[in-house]
Amino acid sequence: METRFLAIAELVEAPSAAVVVDVMRAFTVAAWAFAQGAEKIVLAKSLDEALALKARHPDWVALKDGPLATGFDTVNSPGVLRSVDLGGRTVVQKTTAGTVGALAVKEASLVLCAGFVVAEATARLLRTRGCGSVTFVVTGDDGRADEDLACAQYIAQRATGAGADAAEFLRRAAESRAAAELTEGVRQGAHPDDVALCLELDRFPFAMVAALEDSLMVLRPCAVPSLTDEASI
Ligand SMILES: O=C(O)[C@H](CS(=O)(=O)O)OP(=O)(O)O
Ligand SMILES: [Mg+2]
């Protein structure tokens, strides 16, 4: 498997397979939304689109990063989301980096959204799909966010069958600027447990696949074969 690591601005053509990584916090939040029962997540292009979708579908749950704002139901925080019952609900998510990254590769044949909480399931899905070439989109800080790069490199190593010791990758994420900003309260709409929740390796057994549905980019959880099943594929 050939792997490359690009910032959003470096994406010039649609990759065949893309893994969009946002550890802090968009795709940790997305995974928690599914764990709390959400059926799907619509990745909105803009705050206006998120609000328009919410107006059209009042039962949908709209969230954005930063502080809670008028018209939105909640914030981009795993610590907040983990105590919200989202059974059967549709979530609309708009964030600064993660959702933008996923929309930038919407034409790719396979789009996975990932963080450490779904790392192994994501790597396993890449392996079982037999992807020859995978583009990892490092969403944060114009591609320099070390929590996203570390997670992307870890998933890439797991996907290519190379044994990878997670500890060093998690240490880099724990020492990233995003982690410091969340801990110090620079980033708003945060819960004290957010950093710890973003660093929970393989908290969930599913991967997350995004695809266009009626012109909207929709993220859904995807069960992946267990290690035993994989051995017999
Ligand atoms: O909510 C987040 O952590 C960030 C927003 S910001 O960098 O704090 O402005 O958004 P994300 O797209 O989840 O990285
Ligand atoms: Mg981020």
Coordinates of C-alpha atoms and ligand atoms in Angstrom, one line a residue:
M1 CA 0.0 0.0 0.0
E2 CA 1.4 3.4 -1.0
T3 CA 0.6 6.1 1.5
R4 CA 1.0 9.9 1.4
F5 CA 0.2 12.6 3.9
L6 CA -1.3 15.9 2.7
A7 CA -2.8 19.1 4.1
I8 CA -6.2 20.1 2.8
A9 CA -4.7 22.8 0.6
E10 CA -2.4 20.3 -1.0
L11 CA -5.2 18.2 -2.4
V12 CA -5.2 18.9 -6.1
E13 CA -7.0 15.9 -7.5
A14 CA -9.5 13.4 -6.0
P15 CA -7.6 10.5 -4.4
S16 CA -8.9 7.0 -4.9
A17 CA -9.0 6.3 -1.1
A18 CA -8.7 9.0 1.5
V19 CA -8.5 8.9 5.3
V20 CA -9.4 12.3 6.7
V21 CA -7.9 12.6 10.2
D22 CA -9.1 15.0 12.9
V23 CA -8.2 13.8 16.4
M24 CA -9.1 17.0 18.2
R25 CA -11.9 17.0 17.9
A26 CA -14.2 16.5 14.9
F27 CA -13.9 12.8 14.3
T28 CA -13.6 11.8 18.0
V29 CA -16.9 13.7 18.4
A30 CA -18.4 11.9 15.3
A31 CA -17.4 8.5 16.8
W32 CA -19.0 9.4 20.1
A33 CA -22.2 10.6 18.3
F34 CA -22.5 7.1 16.7
A35 CA -21.8 5.5 20.1
Q36 CA -24.6 7.5 21.5
G37 CA -26.9 6.2 18.8
A38 CA -26.8 8.7 16.0
E39 CA -27.9 7.2 12.6
K40 CA -25.8 9.5 10.4
I41 CA -23.8 12.7 10.4
V42 CA -24.2 15.3 7.7
L43 CA -21.0 17.2 7.2
A44 CA -22.0 20.8 6.5
K45 CA -20.1 23.1 4.2
S46 CA -20.8 26.2 6.2
L47 CA -22.5 27.5 9.3
D48 CA -25.3 28.8 7.1
E49 CA -25.8 25.4 5.5
A50 CA -25.8 23.7 8.9
L51 CA -28.5 26.2 10.1
A52 CA -30.5 25.8 6.9
L53 CA -30.5 22.0 7.3
K54 CA -31.5 22.3 10.9
A55 CA -34.4 24.7 9.9
R56 CA -35.6 22.2 7.3
H57 CA -35.2 19.3 9.7
P58 CA -36.0 20.5 13.3
D59 CA -35.4 17.0 14.7
W60 CA -31.8 17.0 13.5
V61 CA -29.1 17.8 16.0
A62 CA -26.8 20.6 14.8
L63 CA -23.3 21.1 16.3
K64 CA -20.4 23.4 15.6
D65 CA -17.0 24.0 17.0
G66 CA -16.3 26.9 19.3
P67 CA -18.9 28.2 21.7
L68 CA -22.5 27.2 21.6
A69 CA -24.3 29.5 19.1
T70 CA -27.9 30.4 18.4
G71 CA -29.6 27.8 16.3
F72 CA -27.2 25.1 17.2
D73 CA -28.0 22.3 19.7
T74 CA -24.6 21.5 21.0
V75 CA -20.8 21.8 20.6
N76 CA -17.9 19.9 19.1
S77 CA -16.9 18.2 22.3
P78 CA -16.7 14.4 23.0
G79 CA -17.0 15.1 26.7
V80 CA -20.3 16.9 26.1
L81 CA -21.6 14.4 23.5
R82 CA -21.0 11.3 25.6
S83 CA -23.9 12.2 27.9
V84 CA -26.4 13.1 25.1
D85 CA -28.9 10.5 23.9
L86 CA -28.7 10.6 20.1
G87 CA -30.7 7.4 19.4
G88 CA -31.8 7.3 15.8
R89 CA -31.0 11.0 15.3
T90 CA -29.3 12.7 12.4
V91 CA -26.4 15.0 13.4
V92 CA -25.2 18.0 11.4
Q93 CA -21.6 18.8 12.1
K94 CA -19.6 21.9 11.0
T95 CA -16.1 22.4 12.2
T96 CA -13.0 24.4 11.3
A97 CA -10.8 21.5 10.1
G98 CA -12.3 18.0 10.1
T99 CA -15.5 18.6 8.2
V100 CA -13.7 20.8 5.7
G101 CA -11.1 18.0 5.1
A102 CA -13.8 15.5 4.4
L103 CA -15.6 17.8 1.9
A104 CA -12.3 18.4 0.1
V105 CA -12.1 14.7 -0.9
K106 CA -15.8 14.2 -1.5
E107 CA -15.1 12.8 -5.0
A108 CA -12.8 10.0 -3.8
S109 CA -14.0 6.5 -4.2
L110 CA -13.5 5.7 -0.5
V111 CA -13.5 8.4 2.2
L112 CA -12.9 7.3 5.8
C113 CA -12.9 9.8 8.7
A114 CA -10.7 8.9 11.7
G115 CA -9.1 9.6 15.0
F116 CA -7.3 7.4 17.5
V117 CA -10.7 6.2 18.8
V118 CA -11.3 4.3 15.6
A119 CA -7.7 3.7 14.5
E120 CA -7.6 0.0 14.3
A121 CA -11.0 -0.4 12.7
T122 CA -9.9 2.2 10.1
A123 CA -6.6 0.3 9.4
R124 CA -8.4 -3.0 9.1
L125 CA -11.0 -1.6 6.7
L126 CA -8.1 -0.3 4.5
R127 CA -6.5 -3.7 4.6
T128 CA -9.7 -5.6 3.8
R129 CA -10.5 -3.3 0.9
G130 CA -7.1 -3.9 -0.6
C131 CA -6.4 -0.2 -1.2
G132 CA -3.3 0.2 -3.4
S133 CA -2.9 3.9 -2.6
V134 CA -4.2 5.9 0.3
T135 CA -4.1 9.6 0.9
F136 CA -4.2 10.7 4.5
V137 CA -5.5 14.2 5.0
V138 CA -3.9 15.9 7.9
T139 CA -6.7 18.4 8.7
G140 CA -5.4 20.6 11.5
D141 CA -3.2 23.7 11.4
D142 CA -2.7 23.6 7.6
G143 CA -1.4 20.1 7.8
R144 CA 1.0 20.7 10.6
A145 CA -1.2 19.5 13.5
D146 CA 0.9 16.8 15.1
E147 CA -2.0 15.1 16.7
D148 CA -3.5 14.5 13.3
L149 CA -0.2 13.6 11.6
A150 CA 0.7 11.2 14.4
C151 CA -2.6 9.4 14.1
A152 CA -2.4 9.3 10.3
Q153 CA 1.1 7.8 10.5
Y154 CA -0.1 5.3 13.1
I155 CA -3.1 4.1 11.0
A156 CA -0.8 3.9 7.9
Q157 CA 1.6 1.7 9.7
R158 CA -1.2 -0.5 11.0
A159 CA -2.8 -0.7 7.6
T160 CA 0.4 -1.7 5.9
G161 CA 0.9 -4.5 8.4
A162 CA 3.9 -2.9 10.1
G163 CA 3.8 -3.4 13.8
A164 CA 3.4 0.0 15.4
D165 CA 3.8 0.9 19.1
A166 CA 1.0 3.3 19.8
A167 CA 2.6 4.9 22.8
E168 CA 4.9 7.2 20.9
F169 CA 2.1 8.4 18.5
L170 CA -0.2 9.0 21.4
R171 CA 2.6 10.9 23.3
R172 CA 3.0 13.3 20.3
A173 CA -0.8 13.9 20.2
A174 CA -0.8 14.5 24.0
E175 CA 1.9 17.1 23.5
S176 CA 0.3 18.8 20.5
R177 CA -0.7 22.4 20.4
A178 CA -4.4 21.4 20.1
A179 CA -4.1 19.4 23.3
A180 CA -2.5 22.4 25.1
E181 CA -5.2 24.8 23.8
L182 CA -8.0 22.5 24.9
T183 CA -6.4 22.0 28.4
E184 CA -5.7 25.7 28.8
G185 CA -9.2 26.7 27.8
V186 CA -8.1 28.5 24.7
R187 CA -10.5 26.5 22.6
Q188 CA -14.1 27.1 23.4
G189 CA -17.0 24.7 23.7
A190 CA -14.8 22.2 25.5
H191 CA -15.2 19.7 28.3
P192 CA -12.3 19.0 30.8
D193 CA -12.2 15.4 29.6
D194 CA -11.9 16.2 25.9
V195 CA -8.2 15.6 25.5
A196 CA -8.3 12.3 27.3
L197 CA -11.2 11.1 25.3
C198 CA -9.4 12.1 22.0
L199 CA -6.5 9.9 23.1
E200 CA -8.5 6.7 23.8
L201 CA -6.9 4.3 21.4
D202 CA -9.5 2.0 19.7
R203 CA -12.3 3.1 22.0
F204 CA -14.8 2.0 19.2
P205 CA -14.9 -1.1 17.0
F206 CA -16.3 0.6 13.9
A207 CA -14.7 2.7 11.1
M208 CA -16.5 5.8 9.7
V209 CA -17.3 6.1 6.0
A210 CA -18.4 9.3 4.3
A211 CA -20.1 9.4 0.9
L212 CA -22.3 11.8 -1.1
E213 CA -26.0 11.2 -0.6
D214 CA -28.3 13.5 -2.6
S215 CA -25.4 16.1 -2.8
L216 CA -24.8 16.0 1.0
M217 CA -21.6 14.4 2.4
V218 CA -22.9 11.9 4.9
L219 CA -20.8 10.0 7.5
R220 CA -21.9 6.6 8.8
P221 CA -20.4 4.0 11.0
C222 CA -19.1 0.9 9.3
A223 CA -18.6 -2.5 10.9
V224 CA -15.2 -4.1 10.0
P225 CA -14.3 -7.7 9.9
S226 CA -12.7 -9.1 13.0
L227 CA -9.1 -10.2 12.9
T228 CA -10.2 -13.8 12.6
D229 CA -12.5 -13.1 9.7
E230 CA -9.7 -11.0 8.1
A231 CA -7.3 -14.0 8.2
S232 CA -9.8 -16.1 6.1
I233 CA -10.4 -13.4 3.5
Ligands
LIG1 O1 -13.3 22.0 17.8 C1 -12.1 21.9 17.5 O2 -11.3 21.4 18.3 C2 -11.5 22.5 16.2 C3 -11.9 24.0 16.2 S1 -10.6 25.0 16.6 O3 -9.4 24.6 16.0 O4 -10.6 25.0 18.1 O5 -11.1 26.4 16.1 O6 -12.2 22.0 15.1 P1 -11.8 20.6 14.4 O7 -12.3 20.8 13.0 O8 -12.6 19.6 15.2 O9 -10.4 20.5 14.5
MG2 MG -8.6 19.3 14.8

